[in-house]
Short mmCIF file of C-alpha atoms and ligand atoms in Angstrom, two decimals:
data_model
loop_
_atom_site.label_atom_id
_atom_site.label_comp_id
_atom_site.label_asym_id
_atom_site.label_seq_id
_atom_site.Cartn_x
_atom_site.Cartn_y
_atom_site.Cartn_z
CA UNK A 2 6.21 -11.22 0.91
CA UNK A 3 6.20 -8.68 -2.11
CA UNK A 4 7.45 -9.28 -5.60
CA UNK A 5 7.30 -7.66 -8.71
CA UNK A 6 7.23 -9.55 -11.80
CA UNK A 7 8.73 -7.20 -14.10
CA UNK A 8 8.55 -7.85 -18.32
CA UNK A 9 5.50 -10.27 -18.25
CA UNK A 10 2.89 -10.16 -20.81
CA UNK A 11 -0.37 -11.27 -19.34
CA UNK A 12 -2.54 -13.82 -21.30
CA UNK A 13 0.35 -12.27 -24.25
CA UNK A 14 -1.56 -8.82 -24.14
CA UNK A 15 0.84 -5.63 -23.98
CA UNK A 16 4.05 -6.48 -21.73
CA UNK A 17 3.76 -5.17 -18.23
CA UNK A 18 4.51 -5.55 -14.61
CA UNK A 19 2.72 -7.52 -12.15
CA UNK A 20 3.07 -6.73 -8.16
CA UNK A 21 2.05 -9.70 -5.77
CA UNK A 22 1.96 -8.58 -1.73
CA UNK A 23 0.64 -10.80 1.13
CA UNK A 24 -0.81 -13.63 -1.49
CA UNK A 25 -2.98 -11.41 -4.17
CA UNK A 26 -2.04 -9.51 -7.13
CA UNK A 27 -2.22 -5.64 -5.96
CA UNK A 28 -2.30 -2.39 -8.83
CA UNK A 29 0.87 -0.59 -7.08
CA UNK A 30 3.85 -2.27 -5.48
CA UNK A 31 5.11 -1.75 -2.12
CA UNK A 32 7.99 -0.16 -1.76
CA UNK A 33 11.33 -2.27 -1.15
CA UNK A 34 9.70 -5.33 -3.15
CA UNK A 35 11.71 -8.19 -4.36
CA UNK A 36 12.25 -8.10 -8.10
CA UNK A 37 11.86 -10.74 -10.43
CA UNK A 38 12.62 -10.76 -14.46
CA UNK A 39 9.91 -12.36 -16.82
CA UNK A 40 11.87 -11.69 -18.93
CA UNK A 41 8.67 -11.25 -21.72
CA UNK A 42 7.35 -14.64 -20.35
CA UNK A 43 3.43 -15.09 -20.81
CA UNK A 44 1.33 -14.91 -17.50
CA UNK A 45 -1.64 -16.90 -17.10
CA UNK A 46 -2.82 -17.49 -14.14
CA UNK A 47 -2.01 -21.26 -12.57
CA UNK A 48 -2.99 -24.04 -14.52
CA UNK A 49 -6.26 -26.07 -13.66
CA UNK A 50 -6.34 -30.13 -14.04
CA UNK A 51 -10.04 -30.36 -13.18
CA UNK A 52 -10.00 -34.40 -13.49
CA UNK A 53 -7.73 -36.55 -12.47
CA UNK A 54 -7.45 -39.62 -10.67
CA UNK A 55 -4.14 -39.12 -8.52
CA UNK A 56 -4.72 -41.86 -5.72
CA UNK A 57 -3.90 -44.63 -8.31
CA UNK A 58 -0.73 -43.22 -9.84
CA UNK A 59 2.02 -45.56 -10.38
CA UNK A 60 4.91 -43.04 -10.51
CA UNK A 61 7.66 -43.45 -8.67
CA UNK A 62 7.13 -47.20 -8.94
CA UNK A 63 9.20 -48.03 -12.01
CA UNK A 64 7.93 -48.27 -15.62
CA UNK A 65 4.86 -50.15 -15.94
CA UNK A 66 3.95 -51.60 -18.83
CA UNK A 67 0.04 -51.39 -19.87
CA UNK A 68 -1.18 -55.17 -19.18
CA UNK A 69 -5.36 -54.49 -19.47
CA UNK A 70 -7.48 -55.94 -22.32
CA UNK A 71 -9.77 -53.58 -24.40
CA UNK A 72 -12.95 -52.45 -22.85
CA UNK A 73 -13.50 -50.21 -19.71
CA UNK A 74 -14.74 -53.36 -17.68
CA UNK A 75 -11.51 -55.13 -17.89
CA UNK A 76 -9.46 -51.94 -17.62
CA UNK A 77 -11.08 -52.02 -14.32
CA UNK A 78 -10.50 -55.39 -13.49
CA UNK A 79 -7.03 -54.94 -14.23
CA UNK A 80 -6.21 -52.19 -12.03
CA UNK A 81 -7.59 -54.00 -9.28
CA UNK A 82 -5.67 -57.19 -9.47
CA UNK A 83 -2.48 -54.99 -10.14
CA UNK A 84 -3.47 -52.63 -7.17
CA UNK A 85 -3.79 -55.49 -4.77
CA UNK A 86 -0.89 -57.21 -5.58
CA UNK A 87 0.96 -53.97 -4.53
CA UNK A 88 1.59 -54.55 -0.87
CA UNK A 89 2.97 -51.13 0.07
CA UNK A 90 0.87 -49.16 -2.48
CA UNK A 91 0.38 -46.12 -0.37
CA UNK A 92 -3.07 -43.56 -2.07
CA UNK A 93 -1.48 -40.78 0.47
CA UNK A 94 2.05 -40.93 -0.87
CA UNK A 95 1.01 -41.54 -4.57
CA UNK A 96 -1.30 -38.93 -4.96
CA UNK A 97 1.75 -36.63 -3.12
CA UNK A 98 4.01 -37.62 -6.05
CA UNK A 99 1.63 -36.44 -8.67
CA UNK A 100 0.88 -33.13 -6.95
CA UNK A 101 4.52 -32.48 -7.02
CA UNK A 102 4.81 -33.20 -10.67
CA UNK A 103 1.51 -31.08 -11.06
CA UNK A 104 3.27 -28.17 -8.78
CA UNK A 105 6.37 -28.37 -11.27
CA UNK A 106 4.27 -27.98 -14.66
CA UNK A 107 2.11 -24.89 -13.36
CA UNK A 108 -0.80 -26.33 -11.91
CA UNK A 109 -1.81 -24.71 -8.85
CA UNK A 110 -5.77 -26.29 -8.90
CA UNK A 111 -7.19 -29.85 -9.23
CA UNK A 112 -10.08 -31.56 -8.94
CA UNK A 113 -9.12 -35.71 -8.61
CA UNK A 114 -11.62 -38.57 -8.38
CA UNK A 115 -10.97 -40.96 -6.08
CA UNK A 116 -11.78 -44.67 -5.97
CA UNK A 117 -14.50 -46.07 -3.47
CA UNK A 118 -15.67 -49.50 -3.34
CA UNK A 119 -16.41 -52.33 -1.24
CA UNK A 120 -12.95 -53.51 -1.94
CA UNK A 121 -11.17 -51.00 -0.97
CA UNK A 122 -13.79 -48.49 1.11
CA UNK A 123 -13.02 -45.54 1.98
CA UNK A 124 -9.05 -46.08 2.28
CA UNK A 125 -8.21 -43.93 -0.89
CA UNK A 126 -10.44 -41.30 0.34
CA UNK A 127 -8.84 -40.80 3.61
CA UNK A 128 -5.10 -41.15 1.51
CA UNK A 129 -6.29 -38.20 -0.77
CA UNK A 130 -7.58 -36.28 1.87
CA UNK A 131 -4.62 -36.63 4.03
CA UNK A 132 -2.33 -35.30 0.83
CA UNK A 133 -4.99 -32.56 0.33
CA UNK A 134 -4.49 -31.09 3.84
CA UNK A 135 -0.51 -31.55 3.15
CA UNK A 136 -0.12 -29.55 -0.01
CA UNK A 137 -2.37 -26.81 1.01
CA UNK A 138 0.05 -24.81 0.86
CA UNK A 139 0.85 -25.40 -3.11
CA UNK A 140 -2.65 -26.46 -4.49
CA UNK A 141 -6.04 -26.18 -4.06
CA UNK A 142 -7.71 -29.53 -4.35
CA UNK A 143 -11.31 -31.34 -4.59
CA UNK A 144 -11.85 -34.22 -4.30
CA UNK A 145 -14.30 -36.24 -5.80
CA UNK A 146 -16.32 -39.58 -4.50
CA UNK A 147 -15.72 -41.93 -7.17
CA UNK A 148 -17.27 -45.56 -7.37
CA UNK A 149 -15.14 -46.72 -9.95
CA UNK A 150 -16.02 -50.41 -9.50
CA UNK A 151 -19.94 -49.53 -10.21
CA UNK A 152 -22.64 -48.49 -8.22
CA UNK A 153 -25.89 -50.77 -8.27
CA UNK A 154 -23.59 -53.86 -9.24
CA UNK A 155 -21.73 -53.58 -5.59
CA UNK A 156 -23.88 -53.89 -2.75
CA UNK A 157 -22.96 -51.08 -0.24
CA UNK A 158 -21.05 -48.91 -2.59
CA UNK A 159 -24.17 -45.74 -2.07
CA UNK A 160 -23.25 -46.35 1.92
CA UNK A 161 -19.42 -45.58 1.25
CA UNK A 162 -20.79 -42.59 -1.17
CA UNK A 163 -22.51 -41.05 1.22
CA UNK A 164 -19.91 -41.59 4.46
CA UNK A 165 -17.32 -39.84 2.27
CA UNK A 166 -19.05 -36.72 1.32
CA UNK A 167 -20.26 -36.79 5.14
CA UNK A 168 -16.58 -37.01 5.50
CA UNK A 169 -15.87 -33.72 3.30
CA UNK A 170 -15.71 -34.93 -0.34
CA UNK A 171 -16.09 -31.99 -2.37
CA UNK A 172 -18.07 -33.78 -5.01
CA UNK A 173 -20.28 -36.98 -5.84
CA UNK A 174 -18.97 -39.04 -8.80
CA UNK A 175 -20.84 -41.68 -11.24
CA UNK A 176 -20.04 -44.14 -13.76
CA UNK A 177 -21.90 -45.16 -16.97
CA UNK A 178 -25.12 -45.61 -15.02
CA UNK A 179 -26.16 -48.17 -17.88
CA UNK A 180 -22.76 -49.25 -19.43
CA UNK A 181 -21.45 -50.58 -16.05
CA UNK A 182 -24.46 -50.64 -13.63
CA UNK A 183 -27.87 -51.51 -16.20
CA UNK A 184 -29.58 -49.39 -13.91
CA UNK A 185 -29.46 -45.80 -14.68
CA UNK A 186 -32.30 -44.90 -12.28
CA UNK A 187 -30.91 -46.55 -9.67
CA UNK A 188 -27.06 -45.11 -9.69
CA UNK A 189 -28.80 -42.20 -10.82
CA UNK A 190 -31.49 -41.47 -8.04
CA UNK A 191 -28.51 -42.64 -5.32
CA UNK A 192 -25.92 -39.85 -6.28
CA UNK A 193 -28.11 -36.98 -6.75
CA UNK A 194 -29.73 -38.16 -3.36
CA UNK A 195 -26.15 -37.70 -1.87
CA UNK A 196 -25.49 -34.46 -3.37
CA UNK A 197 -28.96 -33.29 -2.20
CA UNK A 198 -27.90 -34.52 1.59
CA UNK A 199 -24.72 -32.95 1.61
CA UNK A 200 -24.74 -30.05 -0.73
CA UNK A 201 -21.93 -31.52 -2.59
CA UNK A 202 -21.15 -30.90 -6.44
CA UNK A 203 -21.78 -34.02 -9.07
CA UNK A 204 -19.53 -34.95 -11.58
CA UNK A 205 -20.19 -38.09 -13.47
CA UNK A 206 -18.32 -40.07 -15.86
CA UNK A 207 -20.49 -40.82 -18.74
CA UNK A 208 -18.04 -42.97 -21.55
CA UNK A 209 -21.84 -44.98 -22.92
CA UNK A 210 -21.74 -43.66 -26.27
CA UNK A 211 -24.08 -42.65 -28.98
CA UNK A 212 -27.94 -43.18 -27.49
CA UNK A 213 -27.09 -44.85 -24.89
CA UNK A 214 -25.15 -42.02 -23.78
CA UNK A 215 -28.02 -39.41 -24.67
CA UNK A 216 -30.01 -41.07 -22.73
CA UNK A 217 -27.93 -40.67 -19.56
CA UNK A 218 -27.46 -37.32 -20.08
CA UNK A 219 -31.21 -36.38 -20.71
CA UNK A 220 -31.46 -38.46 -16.93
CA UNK A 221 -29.32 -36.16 -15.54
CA UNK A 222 -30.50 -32.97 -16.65
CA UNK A 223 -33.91 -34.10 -15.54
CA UNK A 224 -32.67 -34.89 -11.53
CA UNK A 225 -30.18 -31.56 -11.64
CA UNK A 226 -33.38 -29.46 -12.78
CA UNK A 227 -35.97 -31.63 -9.96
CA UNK A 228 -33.39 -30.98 -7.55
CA UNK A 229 -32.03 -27.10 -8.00
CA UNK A 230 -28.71 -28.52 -8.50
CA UNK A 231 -28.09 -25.99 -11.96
CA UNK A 232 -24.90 -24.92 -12.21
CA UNK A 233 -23.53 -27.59 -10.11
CA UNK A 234 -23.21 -30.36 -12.13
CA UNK A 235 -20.50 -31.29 -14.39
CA UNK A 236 -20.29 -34.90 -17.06
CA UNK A 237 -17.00 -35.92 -17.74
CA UNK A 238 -15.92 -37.15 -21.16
CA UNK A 239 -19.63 -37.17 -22.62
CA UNK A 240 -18.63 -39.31 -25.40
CA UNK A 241 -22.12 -39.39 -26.61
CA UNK A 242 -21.57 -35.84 -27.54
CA UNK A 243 -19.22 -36.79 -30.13
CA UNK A 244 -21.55 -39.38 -31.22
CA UNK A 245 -25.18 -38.74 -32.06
CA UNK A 246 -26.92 -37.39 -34.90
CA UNK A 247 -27.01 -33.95 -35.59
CA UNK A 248 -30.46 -32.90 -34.43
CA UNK A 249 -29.96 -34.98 -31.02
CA UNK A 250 -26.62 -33.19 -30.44
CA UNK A 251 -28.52 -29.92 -30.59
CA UNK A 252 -31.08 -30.99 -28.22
CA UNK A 253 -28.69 -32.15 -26.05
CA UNK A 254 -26.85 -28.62 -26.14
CA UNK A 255 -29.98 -27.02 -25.35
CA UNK A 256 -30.52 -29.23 -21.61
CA UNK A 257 -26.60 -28.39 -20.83
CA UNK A 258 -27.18 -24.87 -20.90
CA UNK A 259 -30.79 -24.92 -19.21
CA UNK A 260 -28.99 -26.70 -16.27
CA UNK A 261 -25.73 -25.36 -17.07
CA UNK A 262 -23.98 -28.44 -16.74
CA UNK A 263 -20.26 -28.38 -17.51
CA UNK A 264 -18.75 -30.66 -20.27
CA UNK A 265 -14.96 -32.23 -19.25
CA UNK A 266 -13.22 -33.28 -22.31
CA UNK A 267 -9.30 -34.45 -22.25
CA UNK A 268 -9.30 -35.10 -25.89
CA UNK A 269 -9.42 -38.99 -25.59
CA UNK A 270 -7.19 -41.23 -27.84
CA UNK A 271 -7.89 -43.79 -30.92
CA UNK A 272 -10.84 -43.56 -32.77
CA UNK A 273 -13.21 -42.81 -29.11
CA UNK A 274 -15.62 -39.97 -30.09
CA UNK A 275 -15.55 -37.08 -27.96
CA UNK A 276 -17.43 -33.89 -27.37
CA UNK A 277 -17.16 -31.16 -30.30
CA UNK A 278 -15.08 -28.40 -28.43
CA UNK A 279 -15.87 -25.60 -30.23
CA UNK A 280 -19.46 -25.88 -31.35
CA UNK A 281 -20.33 -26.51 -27.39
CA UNK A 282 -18.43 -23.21 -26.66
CA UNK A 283 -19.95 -20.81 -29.04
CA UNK A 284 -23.60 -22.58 -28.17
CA UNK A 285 -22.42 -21.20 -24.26
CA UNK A 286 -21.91 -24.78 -22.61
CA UNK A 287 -18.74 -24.27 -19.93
CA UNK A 288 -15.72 -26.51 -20.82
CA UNK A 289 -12.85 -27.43 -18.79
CA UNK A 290 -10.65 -30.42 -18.95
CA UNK A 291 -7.62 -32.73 -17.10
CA UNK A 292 -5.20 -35.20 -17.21
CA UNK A 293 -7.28 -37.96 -16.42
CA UNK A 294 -5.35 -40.85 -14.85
CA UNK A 295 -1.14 -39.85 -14.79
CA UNK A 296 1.11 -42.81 -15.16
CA UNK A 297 -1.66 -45.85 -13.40
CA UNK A 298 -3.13 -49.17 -15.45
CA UNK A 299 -4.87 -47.03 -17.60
CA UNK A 300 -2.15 -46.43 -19.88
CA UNK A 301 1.03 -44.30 -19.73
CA UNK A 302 0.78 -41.49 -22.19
CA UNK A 303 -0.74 -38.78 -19.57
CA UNK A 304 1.95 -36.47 -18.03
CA UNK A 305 -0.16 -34.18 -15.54
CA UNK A 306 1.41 -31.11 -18.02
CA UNK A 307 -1.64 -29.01 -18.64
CA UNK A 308 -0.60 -26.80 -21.37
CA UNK A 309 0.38 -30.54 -23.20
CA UNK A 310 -3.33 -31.64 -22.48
CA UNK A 311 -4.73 -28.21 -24.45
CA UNK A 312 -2.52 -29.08 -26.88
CA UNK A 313 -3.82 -32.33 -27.28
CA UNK A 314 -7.36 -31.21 -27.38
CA UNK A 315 -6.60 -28.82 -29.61
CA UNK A 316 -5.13 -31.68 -31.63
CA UNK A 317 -7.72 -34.11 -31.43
CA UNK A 318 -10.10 -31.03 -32.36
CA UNK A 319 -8.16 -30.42 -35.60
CA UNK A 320 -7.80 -27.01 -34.63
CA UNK A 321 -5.15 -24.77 -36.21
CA UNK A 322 -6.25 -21.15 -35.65
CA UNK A 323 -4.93 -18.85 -32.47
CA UNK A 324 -8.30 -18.45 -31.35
CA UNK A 325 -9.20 -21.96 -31.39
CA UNK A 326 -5.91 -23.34 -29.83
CA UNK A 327 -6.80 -20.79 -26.91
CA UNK A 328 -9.90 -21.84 -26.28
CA UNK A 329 -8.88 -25.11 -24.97
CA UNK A 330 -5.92 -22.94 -22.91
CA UNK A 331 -9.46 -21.74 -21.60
CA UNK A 332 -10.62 -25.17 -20.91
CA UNK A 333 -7.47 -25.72 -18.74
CA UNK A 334 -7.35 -22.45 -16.92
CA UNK A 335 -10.68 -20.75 -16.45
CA UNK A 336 -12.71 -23.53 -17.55
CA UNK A 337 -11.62 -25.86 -14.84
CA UNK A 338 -11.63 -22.53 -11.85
CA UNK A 339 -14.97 -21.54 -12.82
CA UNK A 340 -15.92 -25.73 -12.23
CA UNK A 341 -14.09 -25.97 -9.05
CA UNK A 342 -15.43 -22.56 -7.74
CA UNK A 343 -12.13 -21.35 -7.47
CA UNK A 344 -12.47 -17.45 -5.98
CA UNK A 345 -10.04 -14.85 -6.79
CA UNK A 346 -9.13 -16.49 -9.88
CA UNK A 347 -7.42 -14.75 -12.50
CA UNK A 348 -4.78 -11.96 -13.12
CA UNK A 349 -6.49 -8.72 -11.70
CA UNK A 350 -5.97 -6.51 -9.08
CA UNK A 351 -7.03 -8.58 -5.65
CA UNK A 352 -7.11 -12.22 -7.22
CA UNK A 353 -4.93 -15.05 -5.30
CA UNK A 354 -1.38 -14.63 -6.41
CA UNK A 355 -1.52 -17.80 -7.93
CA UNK A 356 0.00 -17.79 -11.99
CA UNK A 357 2.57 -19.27 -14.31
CA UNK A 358 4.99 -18.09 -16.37
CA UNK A 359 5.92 -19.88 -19.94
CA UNK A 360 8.24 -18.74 -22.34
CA UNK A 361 6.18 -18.07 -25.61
CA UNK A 362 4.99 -15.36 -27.98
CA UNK A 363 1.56 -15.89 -27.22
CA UNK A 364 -1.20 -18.68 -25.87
CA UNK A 365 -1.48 -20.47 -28.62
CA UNK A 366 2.20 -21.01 -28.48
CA UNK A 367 2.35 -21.74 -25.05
CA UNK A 368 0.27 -24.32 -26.18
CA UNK A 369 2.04 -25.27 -29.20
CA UNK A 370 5.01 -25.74 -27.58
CA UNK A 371 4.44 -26.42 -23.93
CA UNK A 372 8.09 -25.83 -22.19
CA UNK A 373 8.83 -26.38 -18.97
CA UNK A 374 7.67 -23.46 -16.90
CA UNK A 375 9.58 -20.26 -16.31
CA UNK A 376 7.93 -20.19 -12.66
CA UNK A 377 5.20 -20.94 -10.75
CA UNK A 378 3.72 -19.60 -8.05
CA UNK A 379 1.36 -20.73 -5.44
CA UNK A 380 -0.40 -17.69 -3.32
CA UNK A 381 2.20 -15.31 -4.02
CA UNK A 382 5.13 -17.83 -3.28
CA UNK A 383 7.40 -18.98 -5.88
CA UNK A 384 7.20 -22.87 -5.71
CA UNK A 385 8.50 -23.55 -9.02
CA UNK A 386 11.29 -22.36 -11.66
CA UNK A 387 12.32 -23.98 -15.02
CA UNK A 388 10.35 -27.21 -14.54
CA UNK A 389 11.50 -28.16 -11.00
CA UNK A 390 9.67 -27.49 -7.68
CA UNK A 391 11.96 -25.08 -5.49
CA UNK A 392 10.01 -25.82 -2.41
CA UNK A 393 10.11 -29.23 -0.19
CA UNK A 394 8.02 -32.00 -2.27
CA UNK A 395 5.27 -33.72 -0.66
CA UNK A 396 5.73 -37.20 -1.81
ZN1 ZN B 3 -11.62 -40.11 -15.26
#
């Protein structure tokens, strides 16, 4: 299949044309190529939600209103009572539903992580990974281990860990190794372990805030740099970042980028602190960022749009300059590929046809004003136009 993309302006830089044959961007088009107006549309290339948590989506299910109490502990409690009292709830044909509504907005990468307990073992895993195989066609996916439920605190949880990245989870997840577990060596020592067996990516969520949170993170630079793991670690929302005195924050800067561990940010809500965007850019720490959970128990407001999450980063980061509204356009395209590993990524000559068009004047508007996408496409297939998938959707 060969298309040309005529009057596109890529990243907003000079309007051009872009030719697409067999899947990849190519310099010259084949002749007898099918032609397609931008119509001056920005192209950047798909959109990257590089954490999510799309096995516990409620969408499709009717409106839910939010029910939990405050406090991540009884946020968690609360999404298993309401999970279980779902007889039919289905991780396989949930997490479908959100890829389509991913597909739609101009995501074409993800990285989700999924639940694993004792409760529930490894039964959102195999959901996930099921949908994964299905929509290989329109994203590329990883998934992520997650023991949402706690680690040391639930006897067996390391076990199911360790079965699903023997299984072929893409990456080991953690949670608050002191806020939720009160042993940070333990949970600790037990994931990197795992990602040393398997040669699996870690990606922890760290929401302990302030010292607490330093802590943890001066932990985990400490196992990634005993174990060779640089580069291949990632901590997601890093509140602490956005909450420790000045001098720790720069120490703290210094062990991300002599590990180069990535910082996830998705610009959290209310008064939670978060990690200061662009001072951990310009110091060289790699960003990205994602939806977090879309439509579940954790609260409604999260639409799986990526250019709305950079805006809302770029809101919560009081940013008003092009440059700094772009950078977290960065966070949700680049940002996120480099994390996932994603090859051929990008707009040149030989990278994976995969890109998005959006009607705006430049990124910052794109971000600014987020509108439903001119088109999508997925490996040099169109899969989406004007907000709506024009391929079969998988849930
Ligand atoms: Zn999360």
């Amino acid at each position: 299949m060969t298309i040309i993309l005529k009057n596109i302006s890529p990243w907003g830089r000079a309007v051009t044309d872009l030719a697409v044959s067999d899947g990849r961007i190519v310099s010259e088009a084949p002749a007898g190529a099918q032609v397609i107006d931008g119509g001056g549309a920005i192209a950047l290339p798909g959109l990257v939600d590089a954490h999510g948590h799309i096995d516990k989506t409620l969408l499709g299910m009717g409106w839910r209103p939010f029910t939990a109490a405050a406090g991540v502990q009884s946020m968690i409690a609360n999404e298993r009572r309401l999970l279980s009292e779902i007889a039919d709830f289905s991780p396989a044909r949930q997490s479908a539903r959100v890829v389509d509504r991913m597909v739609a907005r101009g995501t074409t990468h993800c990285r989700t992580h999924v639940d694993i307990g004792p409760d529930i073992g490894l039964a959102h895993f195999h959901g996930v990974a099921e949908t994964r195989d299905a929509v290989r066609d329109r994203m590329d996916m990883q998934i992520v281990a997650f023991p949402q439920t706690g680690v040391m605190t639930r006897p067996g949880t390391l076990e199911l860990l360790d079965r699903a990245c023997a299984e072929g989870a893409d990456a080991i997840g953690g949670l608050d190794p002191i806020g939720i577990d009160q042993d940070p060596k333990g949970q600790l020592d037990g994931l990197f372990a795992i990602a040393d067996r398997h040669g699996v990516e870690v990606d922890i969520h760290l929401h302990d805030r302030g010292e607490v949170g330093a802590v943890t993170l001066d932990m985990i630079h400490e196992r990634t740099k005993a174990l060779g793991l640089k580069g291949r670690v990632a901590v997601s929302h890093a509140f602490c970042l956005g909450s420790v005195p000045d001098d720790r924050l720069a120490g703290l800067i210094g062990k991300l980028l002599d590990q180069d561990i990535a910082i996830m940010t998705h610009g959290p809500s209310g008064d939670t602190p978060f990690p200061p965007v662009r001072r951990l850019h310009d110091a060289g720490v790699r960003l990205f960022t994602g939806s977090d959970g879309i439509r579940d128990s954790w609260g409604p407001l999260n639409s799986g749009d990526m250019l709305q999450r950079a805006f809302i980063v770029a809101y919560r980061n009081g940013f008003r300059r092009d440059e700094d509204i772009a950078l977290t356009l960065d966070m949700a395209t680049t940002g996120g590929a480099q994390v996932m590993g994603a090859a051929g990524y990008g707009l040149d000559p030989d990278c994976t046809a995969d890109l998005v068009l959006v009607d705006a004047e430049t990124p910052a508007e794109a971000v600014v004003e987020h509108p439903p996408r001119r088109l999508v496409m997925k490996r040099g297939r169109v899969v989406a136009e004007n907000g709506r998938l024009t391929i079969e959707p998988a849930g």
